PDB file of C-alpha atoms in Angstrom:
ATOM      1  CA  MET A   1      94.558 145.653 108.231  1.00 50.00           C
ATOM      2  CA  VAL A   2      96.530 147.782 105.832  1.00 58.00           C
ATOM      3  CA  GLY A   3      95.085 147.933 102.342  1.00 71.00           C
ATOM      4  CA  LYS A   4      96.917 148.080  99.052  1.00 72.00           C
ATOM      5  CA  ALA A   5      96.087 151.782  98.662  1.00 70.00           C
ATOM      6  CA  ASP A   6      97.492 152.527 102.136  1.00 75.00           C
ATOM      7  CA  THR A   7     100.713 150.697 101.301  1.00 78.00           C
ATOM      8  CA  ARG A   8     101.053 152.632  98.042  1.00 73.00           C
ATOM      9  CA  MET A   9     100.494 155.923  99.849  1.00 79.00           C
ATOM     10  CA  GLN A  10     103.141 155.005 102.415  1.00 80.00           C
ATOM     11  CA  LEU A  11     105.592 154.091  99.642  1.00 76.00           C
ATOM     12  CA  LEU A  12     104.783 157.330  97.828  1.00 76.00           C
ATOM     13  CA  GLY A  13     105.593 159.274 100.997  1.00 82.00           C
ATOM     14  CA  GLU A  14     108.865 157.392 101.458  1.00 81.00           C
ATOM     15  CA  TRP A  15     109.745 157.899  97.801  1.00 79.00           C
ATOM     16  CA  TYR A  16     109.077 161.637  98.046  1.00 84.00           C
ATOM     17  CA  SER A  17     111.101 161.930 101.261  1.00 87.00           C
ATOM     18  CA  LYS A  18     114.079 160.159  99.726  1.00 82.00           C
ATOM     19  CA  LEU A  19     113.923 162.336  96.611  1.00 83.00           C
ATOM     20  CA  GLN A  20     113.893 165.439  98.817  1.00 90.00           C
ATOM     21  CA  GLN A  21     116.993 164.155 100.635  1.00 87.00           C
ATOM     22  CA  ILE A  22     118.764 163.543  97.334  1.00 86.00           C
ATOM     23  CA  ALA A  23     117.768 166.970  95.959  1.00 90.00           C
ATOM     24  CA  THR A  24     118.966 168.630  99.162  1.00 93.00           C
ATOM     25  CA  LYS A  25     122.348 166.884  98.880  1.00 91.00           C
ATOM     26  CA  LEU A  26     122.734 167.779  95.186  1.00 93.00           C
ATOM     27  CA  ASN A  27     121.972 171.427  95.913  1.00 95.00           C
ATOM     28  CA  ALA A  28     124.308 171.458  98.933  1.00 95.00           C
ATOM     29  CA  ILE A  29     127.178 170.231  96.757  1.00 95.00           C
ATOM     30  CA  SER A  30     126.402 172.815  94.053  1.00 96.00           C
ATOM     31  CA  ARG A  31     125.917 175.668  96.552  1.00 96.00           C
ATOM     32  CA  LYS A  32     129.524 175.275  97.699  1.00 96.00           C
ATOM     33  CA  HIS A  33     130.368 176.681  94.265  1.00 96.00           C
ATOM     34  CA  ASP A  34     127.680 179.406  94.309  1.00 96.00           C
ATOM     35  CA  VAL A  35     125.297 177.692  91.884  1.00 97.00           C
ATOM     36  CA  SER A  36     122.158 175.625  92.251  1.00 96.00           C
ATOM     37  CA  PHE A  37     122.061 172.075  90.999  1.00 96.00           C
ATOM     38  CA  GLU A  38     119.720 173.246  88.242  1.00 95.00           C
ATOM     39  CA  GLN A  39     122.324 175.799  87.136  1.00 96.00           C
ATOM     40  CA  PHE A  40     124.965 173.066  87.221  1.00 97.00           C
ATOM     41  CA  LEU A  41     122.774 171.008  84.874  1.00 96.00           C
ATOM     42  CA  VAL A  42     122.533 173.926  82.419  1.00 97.00           C
ATOM     43  CA  ILE A  43     126.318 174.306  82.395  1.00 97.00           C
ATOM     44  CA  GLU A  44     126.634 170.547  81.959  1.00 96.00           C
ATOM     45  CA  GLN A  45     124.436 170.616  78.865  1.00 96.00           C
ATOM     46  CA  ILE A  46     126.466 173.459  77.381  1.00 96.00           C
ATOM     47  CA  ILE A  47     129.815 171.748  78.029  1.00 96.00           C
ATOM     48  CA  GLU A  48     129.136 168.015  77.701  1.00 94.00           C
ATOM     49  CA  GLU A  49     126.257 167.841  75.235  1.00 90.00           C
ATOM     50  CA  GLU A  50     127.117 170.994  73.288  1.00 87.00           C
ATOM     51  CA  ARG A  51     123.611 172.372  73.559  1.00 82.00           C
ATOM     52  CA  LYS A  52     124.642 175.903  72.731  1.00 86.00           C
ATOM     53  CA  SER A  53     121.403 177.673  71.852  1.00 91.00           C
ATOM     54  CA  PRO A  54     118.603 178.703  74.208  1.00 92.00           C
ATOM     55  CA  SER A  55     116.105 176.775  72.094  1.00 91.00           C
ATOM     56  CA  GLU A  56     118.142 173.552  72.396  1.00 92.00           C
ATOM     57  CA  LEU A  57     118.272 174.016  76.166  1.00 94.00           C
ATOM     58  CA  ALA A  58     114.529 174.760  76.348  1.00 94.00           C
ATOM     59  CA  VAL A  59     113.720 171.550  74.471  1.00 94.00           C
ATOM     60  CA  PHE A  60     116.034 169.477  76.642  1.00 93.00           C
ATOM     61  CA  PHE A  61     114.728 170.894  79.933  1.00 94.00           C
ATOM     62  CA  LYS A  62     111.127 170.932  78.673  1.00 93.00           C
ATOM     63  CA  THR A  63     110.699 174.583  79.573  1.00 95.00           C
ATOM     64  CA  SER A  64     110.080 177.915  77.886  1.00 95.00           C
ATOM     65  CA  LEU A  65     112.607 180.141  76.139  1.00 92.00           C
ATOM     66  CA  PRO A  66     112.032 182.959  78.672  1.00 94.00           C
ATOM     67  CA  ALA A  67     112.816 180.517  81.516  1.00 95.00           C
ATOM     68  CA  VAL A  68     116.041 179.451  79.797  1.00 95.00           C
ATOM     69  CA  SER A  69     116.906 183.079  79.124  1.00 93.00           C
ATOM     70  CA  ARG A  70     116.569 183.884  82.839  1.00 95.00           C
ATOM     71  CA  LYS A  71     118.819 180.942  83.730  1.00 95.00           C
ATOM     72  CA  LEU A  72     121.434 181.968  81.166  1.00 96.00           C
ATOM     73  CA  ASN A  73     121.341 185.612  82.304  1.00 96.00           C
ATOM     74  CA  LEU A  74     121.960 184.514  85.885  1.00 97.00           C
ATOM     75  CA  LEU A  75     124.844 182.261  84.846  1.00 97.00           C
ATOM     76  CA  GLN A  76     126.258 185.105  82.749  1.00 97.00           C
ATOM     77  CA  SER A  77     126.042 187.480  85.725  1.00 97.00           C
ATOM     78  CA  LYS A  78     128.116 184.921  87.672  1.00 97.00           C
ATOM     79  CA  ARG A  79     130.608 184.883  84.760  1.00 97.00           C
ATOM     80  CA  LEU A  80     130.071 181.159  84.164  1.00 98.00           C
ATOM     81  CA  VAL A  81     128.758 181.473  80.598  1.00 97.00           C
ATOM     82  CA  TYR A  82     128.972 184.054  77.859  1.00 95.00           C
ATOM     83  CA  LYS A  83     126.714 184.772  74.900  1.00 91.00           C
ATOM     84  CA  ILE A  84     127.731 185.002  71.280  1.00 88.00           C
ATOM     85  CA  ARG A  85     125.426 186.920  68.956  1.00 82.00           C
ATOM     86  CA  GLY A  86     125.390 187.374  65.242  1.00 71.00           C
ATOM     87  CA  GLU A  87     126.807 184.126  64.003  1.00 62.00           C
ATOM     88  CA  GLN A  88     125.876 183.427  60.409  1.00 62.00           C
ATOM     89  CA  ASP A  89     125.060 187.145  59.824  1.00 66.00           C
ATOM     90  CA  ASP A  90     121.856 186.994  61.888  1.00 64.00           C
ATOM     91  CA  GLN A  91     121.950 189.099  65.059  1.00 62.00           C
ATOM     92  CA  ARG A  92     118.855 187.317  66.397  1.00 69.00           C
ATOM     93  CA  LEU A  93     120.744 184.048  66.722  1.00 78.00           C
ATOM     94  CA  MET A  94     122.502 183.519  70.003  1.00 85.00           C
ATOM     95  CA  ARG A  95     124.809 180.780  71.202  1.00 90.00           C
ATOM     96  CA  VAL A  96     126.277 180.284  74.652  1.00 94.00           C
ATOM     97  CA  ASN A  97     129.568 178.886  75.846  1.00 94.00           C
ATOM     98  CA  ALA A  98     131.030 178.231  79.257  1.00 96.00           C
ATOM     99  CA  THR A  99     133.742 180.587  80.455  1.00 97.00           C
ATOM    100  CA  PRO A 100     136.973 179.145  81.884  1.00 98.00           C
ATOM    101  CA  GLU A 101     135.494 179.843  85.335  1.00 98.00           C
ATOM    102  CA  GLY A 102     132.298 178.052  84.296  1.00 97.00           C
ATOM    103  CA  ILE A 103     134.287 175.026  83.149  1.00 97.00           C
ATOM    104  CA  GLU A 104     136.278 175.022  86.405  1.00 98.00           C
ATOM    105  CA  THR A 105     133.065 175.270  88.464  1.00 97.00           C
ATOM    106  CA  TYR A 106     131.476 172.475  86.451  1.00 97.00           C
ATOM    107  CA  GLU A 107     134.504 170.192  86.849  1.00 97.00           C
ATOM    108  CA  SER A 108     134.711 170.832  90.606  1.00 97.00           C
ATOM    109  CA  ILE A 109     131.031 170.054  91.166  1.00 97.00           C
ATOM    110  CA  LYS A 110     131.207 167.015  88.890  1.00 95.00           C
ATOM    111  CA  ALA A 111     134.177 165.611  90.836  1.00 95.00           C
ATOM    112  CA  GLU A 112     132.359 166.048  94.129  1.00 93.00           C
ATOM    113  CA  LEU A 113     129.180 164.489  92.710  1.00 91.00           C
ATOM    114  CA  LEU A 114     131.151 161.466  91.512  1.00 89.00           C
ATOM    115  CA  THR A 115     132.630 161.037  94.985  1.00 88.00           C
ATOM    116  CA  TRP A 116     129.174 161.285  96.552  1.00 86.00           C
ATOM    117  CA  ASP A 117     127.735 158.911  93.944  1.00 78.00           C
ATOM    118  CA  ALA A 118     130.352 156.302  94.849  1.00 77.00           C
ATOM    119  CA  GLN A 119     129.067 156.410  98.436  1.00 77.00           C
ATOM    120  CA  LEU A 120     125.409 155.847  97.509  1.00 73.00           C
ATOM    121  CA  LYS A 121     123.827 152.609  98.569  1.00 71.00           C
ATOM    122  CA  ASP A 122     122.487 150.187  95.965  1.00 70.00           C
ATOM    123  CA  HIS A 123     118.996 150.926  97.294  1.00 69.00           C
ATOM    124  CA  ASP A 124     119.405 154.626  96.456  1.00 71.00           C
ATOM    125  CA  ILE A 125     120.723 153.833  92.978  1.00 73.00           C
ATOM    126  CA  ASN A 126     117.781 151.506  92.351  1.00 75.00           C
ATOM    127  CA  LEU A 127     115.377 154.189  93.575  1.00 72.00           C
ATOM    128  CA  MET A 128     116.826 156.742  91.163  1.00 72.00           C
ATOM    129  CA  ALA A 129     116.609 154.253  88.277  1.00 76.00           C
ATOM    130  CA  MET A 130     113.003 153.491  89.203  1.00 75.00           C
ATOM    131  CA  VAL A 131     112.134 157.192  89.336  1.00 72.00           C
ATOM    132  CA  ASN A 132     113.695 157.739  85.905  1.00 72.00           C
ATOM    133  CA  HIS A 133     111.756 154.799  84.505  1.00 76.00           C
ATOM    134  CA  THR A 134     108.491 155.993  86.064  1.00 73.00           C
ATOM    135  CA  LEU A 135     108.930 159.546  84.765  1.00 69.00           C
ATOM    136  CA  GLU A 136     109.781 158.369  81.256  1.00 73.00           C
ATOM    137  CA  HIS A 137     106.565 156.356  81.087  1.00 73.00           C
ATOM    138  CA  ALA A 138     104.362 158.918  82.842  1.00 67.00           C
ATOM    139  CA  ASN A 139     104.643 161.448  80.042  1.00 58.00           C
TER     140      ASN A 139
END
């Protein structure tokens, strides 16, 4: 006889496996354009949500400023973003923008993700919605 705890553990394993499959697919799509999915998300925030400062990105991604700085430096080395210093007469302030190549990379990945998303099964969509809901209420 399978107990409730055993069923929950089995579901947790299935949930984790499916999330790994989704993460693998997202990274595979992004890697075609020489970025990780995480890097794609940083570029997305800069372009779509106009989060232009490292501190805005750190708050959004719930991470530290040094972690964001490393991500931005890597994207800058790939010529996908550039930094602007000294706005408002304060050299300590920094903003970031996407380069034309960064915008092109973002748009290409986004188009491929939308195509992939259209192929997802309702079950996968429901799983992602459930994960989002669970994570929002877990913190």
